[in-house]
Tab-separated table of C-alpha atoms in Angstrom:
chain	number	residue	atom	x	y	z
A	175	MET	CA	-0.030	-0.097	0.138
A	176	PRO	CA	1.213	3.543	-0.598
A	177	CYS	CA	2.600	5.322	2.291
A	178	ARG	CA	3.027	9.144	2.703
A	179	LYS	CA	5.092	10.136	5.518
A	180	PRO	CA	5.286	14.042	6.349
A	181	ASN	CA	8.683	15.750	6.926
A	182	GLU	CA	9.661	16.860	10.328
A	183	VAL	CA	8.339	20.188	11.595
A	184	PRO	CA	11.449	21.217	13.928
A	185	GLN	CA	10.787	23.040	17.085
A	186	VAL	CA	13.927	24.934	17.723
A	187	LYS	CA	17.184	24.195	15.568
A	188	PRO	CA	20.570	25.373	16.516
A	189	SER	CA	22.166	27.476	14.123
A	190	PRO	CA	24.947	26.122	12.058
A	191	ILE	CA	26.856	29.285	12.365
A	192	PRO	CA	28.671	29.570	15.548
A	193	GLY	CA	27.519	32.128	17.964
A	194	ASP	CA	24.358	32.450	15.911
A	195	THR	CA	20.949	32.358	17.885
A	196	PRO	CA	18.590	29.510	17.258
A	197	ALA	CA	16.203	29.523	14.361
A	198	GLN	CA	12.636	29.619	15.881
A	199	SER	CA	10.159	27.648	13.788
A	200	GLY	CA	6.604	26.457	14.267
A	201	ALA	CA	6.310	23.920	17.042
A	202	SER	CA	2.614	23.357	16.798
A	203	LEU	CA	2.767	19.590	16.453
A	204	GLY	CA	6.307	18.500	17.213
A	205	GLU	CA	8.556	16.059	15.355
A	206	HIS	CA	6.863	12.702	16.302
A	207	CYS	CA	3.217	14.185	15.357
A	208	VAL	CA	4.335	14.908	11.754
A	209	LYS	CA	6.805	12.580	10.830
A	210	ASP	CA	6.932	8.573	11.259
A	211	ARG	CA	9.600	6.923	13.033
A	212	PRO	CA	11.265	3.978	10.838
A	213	THR	CA	9.079	1.043	10.583
A	214	PRO	CA	10.046	-1.906	12.875
A	215	SER	CA	12.237	-4.272	10.821
A	216	GLY	CA	10.188	-7.135	9.161
A	217	GLN	CA	6.864	-5.511	9.814
A	218	GLY	CA	4.158	-4.566	7.249
A	219	SER	CA	0.420	-3.668	7.053
A	220	SER	CA	-2.266	-6.419	6.573
A	221	GLY	CA	-5.447	-4.492	6.192
A	222	GLU	CA	-7.199	-2.958	3.322
A	223	ILE	CA	-7.928	0.630	2.191
A	224	THR	CA	-11.618	1.036	1.119
A	225	GLN	CA	-14.567	3.348	1.527
A	226	LEU	CA	-17.090	3.309	4.252
A	227	GLY	CA	-20.024	5.888	3.968
A	228	GLY	CA	-18.021	7.853	1.515
A	229	VAL	CA	-14.985	8.180	3.659
A	230	ASP	CA	-11.762	6.781	3.016
A	231	VAL	CA	-10.816	4.323	5.557
A	232	TYR	CA	-8.254	1.600	6.468
A	233	ILE	CA	-9.770	-1.350	7.844
A	234	SER	CA	-8.221	-4.278	9.936
A	235	LYS	CA	-10.237	-7.235	11.060
A	236	PRO	CA	-9.481	-9.957	13.415
A	237	SER	CA	-8.584	-13.138	11.472
A	238	GLU	CA	-11.693	-15.120	12.903
A	239	TYR	CA	-14.268	-12.386	12.118
A	240	PRO	CA	-17.096	-12.725	11.299
A	241	HIS	CA	-17.164	-16.177	12.708
A	242	ALA	CA	-15.951	-14.952	16.079
A	243	PRO	CA	-17.455	-11.985	17.770
A	244	SER	CA	-15.571	-8.543	17.719
A	245	LYS	CA	-15.793	-5.038	19.028
A	246	LEU	CA	-15.503	-1.961	16.928
A	247	LEU	CA	-12.614	0.328	17.472
A	248	LEU	CA	-11.995	3.758	15.728
A	249	LEU	CA	-8.423	4.520	15.353
A	250	LEU	CA	-7.626	8.246	14.978
A	251	THR	CA	-4.446	9.343	14.040
A	252	GLY	CA	-1.984	12.362	14.142
A	253	ALA	CA	-0.703	14.239	11.195
A	254	THR	CA	0.862	11.266	9.588
A	255	GLY	CA	-2.648	10.041	8.697
A	256	MET	CA	-4.378	7.036	7.281
A	257	HIS	CA	-1.464	6.196	4.575
A	258	SER	CA	1.237	5.867	7.313
A	259	VAL	CA	2.357	2.228	7.420
A	260	ASN	CA	3.227	2.526	11.136
A	261	ASN	CA	-0.332	3.685	11.606
A	262	GLN	CA	-1.595	0.814	9.836
A	263	ILE	CA	0.429	-1.694	11.739
A	264	GLN	CA	-0.879	-0.084	14.843
A	265	ALA	CA	-4.247	-0.818	13.516
A	266	ASP	CA	-3.503	-4.226	12.741
A	267	LYS	CA	-2.297	-4.831	16.230
A	268	PHE	CA	-5.384	-3.992	17.732
A	269	ALA	CA	-7.217	-6.267	15.124
A	270	GLY	CA	-4.866	-9.077	16.462
A	271	GLU	CA	-6.477	-8.578	19.827
A	272	GLY	CA	-9.895	-9.068	18.674
A	273	PHE	CA	-11.208	-5.308	17.570
A	274	LEU	CA	-12.471	-4.609	14.369
A	275	VAL	CA	-10.408	-1.532	13.503
A	276	ILE	CA	-11.550	1.344	11.313
A	277	MET	CA	-9.048	4.198	10.808
A	278	PRO	CA	-10.367	7.099	8.715
A	279	ASP	CA	-8.654	9.664	6.342
A	280	MET	CA	-9.546	12.537	8.756
A	281	PHE	CA	-7.708	15.056	6.608
A	282	HIS	CA	-9.963	14.283	3.569
A	283	ASN	CA	-7.298	14.498	0.674
A	284	ASP	CA	-5.515	17.417	2.545
A	285	PRO	CA	-2.448	15.756	3.767
A	286	LEU	CA	0.454	17.585	5.613
A	287	PRO	CA	2.589	19.168	3.201
A	288	GLY	CA	6.089	17.884	2.411
A	289	SER	CA	5.350	14.144	2.571
A	290	VAL	CA	8.323	11.960	2.148
A	291	THR	CA	9.580	8.480	3.497
A	292	TYR	CA	11.505	8.877	6.733
A	293	GLU	CA	15.236	8.578	6.542
A	294	GLU	CA	17.829	8.671	9.181
A	295	ASP	CA	19.788	12.042	8.919
A	296	LYS	CA	23.280	11.912	7.507
A	297	GLU	CA	25.931	14.730	8.441
A	298	PRO	CA	25.301	17.410	5.901
A	299	SER	CA	27.717	20.031	4.874
A	300	LEU	CA	27.568	23.701	6.159
A	301	ILE	CA	26.003	24.908	2.838
A	302	GLU	CA	23.450	22.076	3.088
A	303	LYS	CA	22.782	22.995	6.598
A	304	LEU	CA	22.129	26.629	5.688
A	305	LYS	CA	19.693	25.354	2.863
A	306	LEU	CA	18.168	23.034	5.207
A	307	ARG	CA	17.468	25.468	7.867
A	308	ALA	CA	15.696	27.938	5.342
A	309	ALA	CA	13.432	24.875	3.925
A	310	GLU	CA	12.629	23.735	7.362
A	311	THR	CA	11.294	27.372	8.399
A	312	ALA	CA	9.230	27.128	5.057
A	313	LYS	CA	8.068	23.757	5.736
A	314	SER	CA	7.002	24.733	9.396
A	315	PHE	CA	5.065	27.642	8.022
A	316	LEU	CA	3.161	25.377	5.742
A	317	ALA	CA	2.533	22.809	8.538
A	318	ASP	CA	1.259	25.549	10.780
A	319	MET	CA	-0.893	26.626	7.828
A	320	TRP	CA	-2.161	23.044	7.444
A	321	LEU	CA	-2.721	22.501	11.032
A	322	ALA	CA	-5.125	25.816	11.241
A	323	ARG	CA	-7.221	24.024	8.816
A	324	GLN	CA	-7.587	20.967	10.858
A	325	THR	CA	-10.479	21.932	13.160
A	326	PRO	CA	-13.023	20.058	14.792
A	327	GLU	CA	-15.557	21.811	12.440
A	328	LYS	CA	-13.859	20.264	9.623
A	329	ILE	CA	-12.882	16.795	11.086
A	330	LEU	CA	-15.724	15.803	13.210
A	331	PRO	CA	-18.234	15.768	10.503
A	332	ILE	CA	-16.171	13.135	8.480
A	333	ILE	CA	-15.934	10.988	11.561
A	334	HIS	CA	-19.731	11.154	12.400
A	335	LYS	CA	-20.600	10.190	8.770
A	336	LEU	CA	-18.187	7.156	9.392
A	337	ILE	CA	-19.820	6.329	12.673
A	338	GLU	CA	-23.362	6.127	10.865
A	339	ALA	CA	-21.936	3.934	8.113
A	340	ALA	CA	-19.994	1.788	10.557
A	341	LYS	CA	-23.238	1.214	12.772
A	342	ASP	CA	-24.899	-0.384	9.621
A	343	GLU	CA	-21.744	-2.188	7.965
A	344	PHE	CA	-20.623	-3.512	11.173
A	345	ALA	CA	-23.846	-3.478	13.277
A	346	ASP	CA	-22.731	-7.142	14.790
A	347	ALA	CA	-19.504	-5.648	16.181
A	348	VAL	CA	-21.189	-2.622	17.555
A	349	ALA	CA	-23.739	-4.559	19.262
A	350	ASN	CA	-21.182	-6.990	20.863
A	351	GLY	CA	-19.195	-4.154	22.138
A	352	GLY	CA	-22.294	-2.209	23.606
A	353	GLY	CA	-21.064	0.708	21.442
A	354	ILE	CA	-17.919	2.040	19.631
A	355	TYR	CA	-14.419	2.349	21.243
A	356	SER	CA	-11.972	4.841	20.138
A	357	VAL	CA	-8.254	5.245	20.541
A	358	GLY	CA	-6.600	8.653	19.566
A	359	TYR	CA	-3.100	9.535	18.878
A	360	CYS	CA	-1.932	13.322	19.049
A	361	LEU	CA	-4.547	15.407	16.998
A	362	GLY	CA	-6.715	12.196	16.841
A	363	GLY	CA	-6.641	12.324	20.680
A	364	ARG	CA	-8.202	15.641	20.715
A	365	MET	CA	-10.884	14.235	18.407
A	366	THR	CA	-11.396	11.089	20.777
A	367	LEU	CA	-12.120	13.555	23.634
A	368	LEU	CA	-14.603	15.459	21.725
A	369	LEU	CA	-16.353	12.195	20.724
A	370	ALA	CA	-16.530	11.184	24.478
A	371	GLY	CA	-18.713	14.302	25.075
A	372	GLU	CA	-22.182	15.406	24.967
A	373	LYS	CA	-21.751	18.516	22.811
A	374	SER	CA	-23.830	21.199	21.367
A	375	GLU	CA	-24.737	20.456	17.384
A	376	ALA	CA	-23.795	24.225	16.780
A	377	PRO	CA	-20.096	24.625	17.565
A	378	VAL	CA	-18.950	27.072	20.215
A	379	HIS	CA	-16.147	29.138	18.796
A	380	TRP	CA	-13.138	29.757	20.826
A	381	GLY	CA	-13.659	32.608	23.300
A	382	HIS	CA	-17.475	32.562	22.845
A	383	HIS	CA	-19.437	31.084	25.848
A	384	GLN	CA	-23.174	30.369	25.427
A	385	VAL	CA	-25.420	32.044	27.710
A	386	LYS	CA	-28.420	29.790	29.505
A	387	ASP	CA	-31.067	30.901	26.640
A	388	GLU	CA	-28.676	29.959	23.845
A	389	GLU	CA	-27.680	26.511	25.683
A	390	ALA	CA	-31.495	25.748	25.858
A	391	ALA	CA	-32.084	26.376	22.121
A	392	VAL	CA	-29.227	24.234	20.957
A	393	GLN	CA	-29.783	20.431	20.792
A	394	LYS	CA	-26.711	18.343	22.381
A	395	LYS	CA	-25.520	15.172	21.013
A	396	GLY	CA	-23.085	12.537	22.245
A	397	PRO	CA	-21.212	10.678	23.415
A	398	TYR	CA	-20.541	8.980	20.369
A	399	ILE	CA	-18.325	6.524	21.840
A	400	LYS	CA	-18.562	3.931	24.779
A	401	ALA	CA	-14.986	4.453	26.054
A	402	GLY	CA	-11.853	5.912	24.804
A	403	ALA	CA	-7.986	6.010	25.127
A	404	ILE	CA	-5.921	8.987	24.268
A	405	ALA	CA	-2.098	8.937	23.735
A	406	HIS	CA	-0.254	12.097	23.866
A	407	ALA	CA	-3.114	14.403	22.820
A	408	THR	CA	-2.308	17.703	20.834
A	409	LEU	CA	-4.204	20.867	20.913
A	410	VAL	CA	-6.695	20.218	23.536
A	411	GLY	CA	-8.585	23.313	24.720
A	412	ASN	CA	-9.831	23.951	28.327
A	413	GLU	CA	-13.433	24.037	26.686
A	414	ASP	CA	-12.851	20.468	25.231
A	415	TRP	CA	-13.478	18.891	28.512
A	416	GLU	CA	-16.905	20.157	28.868
A	417	GLY	CA	-19.813	17.656	28.678
A	418	THR	CA	-17.351	14.659	28.843
A	419	LYS	CA	-19.468	11.478	29.558
A	420	ALA	CA	-17.423	8.442	28.447
A	421	PRO	CA	-14.663	6.697	30.322
A	422	LEU	CA	-11.350	7.687	29.165
A	423	ALA	CA	-7.579	6.686	29.633
A	424	PHE	CA	-4.930	9.126	28.915
A	425	ILE	CA	-1.232	8.073	27.907
A	426	CYS	CA	0.794	11.377	28.921
A	427	VAL	CA	4.436	12.421	28.311
A	428	GLU	CA	6.225	14.186	31.175
A	429	ALA	CA	6.676	18.104	30.626
A	430	ASP	CA	4.658	17.857	27.330
A	431	GLN	CA	4.136	21.392	25.950
A	432	LEU	CA	1.501	19.925	23.405
A	433	PHE	CA	-0.612	18.641	26.320
A	434	SER	CA	0.371	20.752	29.268
A	435	ASP	CA	0.239	19.868	33.031
A	436	GLU	CA	-2.482	22.998	33.273
A	437	VAL	CA	-4.685	21.617	30.501
A	438	GLN	CA	-4.524	18.202	32.187
A	439	GLU	CA	-5.434	19.502	35.638
A	440	ILE	CA	-8.380	21.479	34.249
A	441	GLY	CA	-9.470	18.056	32.834
A	442	LYS	CA	-8.890	16.104	35.895
A	443	THR	CA	-11.001	18.598	37.813
A	444	TYR	CA	-13.968	18.317	35.450
A	445	LEU	CA	-13.740	14.488	35.153
A	446	ASN	CA	-13.621	14.096	38.899
A	447	GLU	CA	-16.375	16.790	39.813
A	448	ASN	CA	-18.628	15.008	37.201
A	449	ASN	CA	-17.944	11.507	38.133
A	450	VAL	CA	-16.575	10.411	34.787
A	451	GLU	CA	-14.289	7.504	34.895
A	452	HIS	CA	-10.845	7.988	34.131
A	453	GLU	CA	-7.209	7.480	34.404
A	454	PHE	CA	-3.866	9.369	33.754
A	455	LYS	CA	-0.576	7.822	33.402
A	456	THR	CA	2.427	9.926	32.759
A	457	TYR	CA	5.620	8.431	31.080
A	458	SER	CA	9.138	9.705	31.621
A	459	GLY	CA	11.998	10.087	29.335
A	460	VAL	CA	9.971	9.552	26.220
A	461	PRO	CA	9.160	11.869	23.326
A	462	HIS	CA	5.701	13.201	22.364
A	463	GLY	CA	4.316	10.652	19.809
A	464	PHE	CA	6.195	7.721	21.337
A	465	ALA	CA	3.093	5.379	21.766
A	466	ILE	CA	2.522	4.821	18.139
A	467	VAL	CA	4.253	2.113	16.320
A	468	GLY	CA	7.868	3.062	15.292
A	469	ASP	CA	11.328	1.961	15.826
A	470	TYR	CA	13.474	3.380	18.654
A	471	GLU	CA	16.887	2.309	19.500
A	472	GLN	CA	16.607	3.553	23.190
A	473	LEU	CA	15.302	0.530	25.309
A	474	ASN	CA	13.206	2.835	27.855
A	475	ILE	CA	11.252	4.174	24.782
A	476	LYS	CA	10.666	0.591	23.685
A	477	GLN	CA	9.465	-0.486	27.054
A	478	ALA	CA	7.262	2.647	27.448
A	479	GLN	CA	5.593	1.669	23.909
A	480	ALA	CA	4.722	-1.734	25.220
A	481	GLU	CA	3.512	-0.562	28.458
A	482	ALA	CA	1.291	2.307	26.898
A	483	TYR	CA	-0.158	-0.304	24.426
A	484	ASP	CA	-0.902	-2.610	27.318
A	485	GLN	CA	-2.392	0.386	29.158
A	486	ILE	CA	-4.819	0.838	26.316
A	487	LEU	CA	-5.661	-2.550	25.770
A	488	THR	CA	-6.461	-3.161	29.420
A	489	TRP	CA	-8.625	0.061	29.486
A	490	LEU	CA	-10.626	-0.928	26.452
A	491	ARG	CA	-11.111	-4.602	27.466
A	492	ALA	CA	-12.452	-3.339	31.105
A	493	HIS	CA	-14.950	-1.191	29.332
């Protein structure tokens, strides 16, 4: 299957010129949100790319399905998207545990600019470093422009359309699980959080708070999932916690600027005050994006990957 892997969006790169100040570039997503790690040796995807409800999807099914019961799991990705082989392998892993996994193309033919196959960096010359620095700044700008377009107002209707189609196409799996499950990584983590809530049909834009009369006039829908797991979420706003109903597990990274301690504490307070079942687990010494399939040399990151995967599986199976 074709694989498109977006280039790195660096955060702060040291200048190749001695004494020069570092170049500040866009850090909206972070390296591991926008570029795949090398695919683990000997691994490949085994599902299929098709359409469901008019949405492009990658579907991975348990080997015994439909003869053995399964549960429906949405896998919502970060910026690397549905065509990432690593994301496809991640879907296959969940399918191997008995879940019927649907991974949608959330970005609807609007992939992150600069998609290339990941390669380990080689030591460039000074001239190459200067050229690379200029190119990275331009790519960072394009990535930020792309990110600004990936709003809940754009992405959630795609997911809602898919959910309605999945309820018909895989009614047995939905019934067997008593609903739909979701696991989200990075940007997909925020979407999983929003799916777990009872939200107004008309979106409330940033900085605007509805008064009581407005709230009474707006019909609320959701939650759309029975339970969810969220790994190193990205771009979660304080208002995203409002209305959360479904049980959620969080895989967090220590000192993660993309899912700050402040935002987490606001979430914990809301979930506790509203008796929403949840768990937060913070992993130290790992990068944002570590929990998705990808090869790392560091043993501690490999171990954390396995631990995070087990955390997700345990949570989903318990609900």
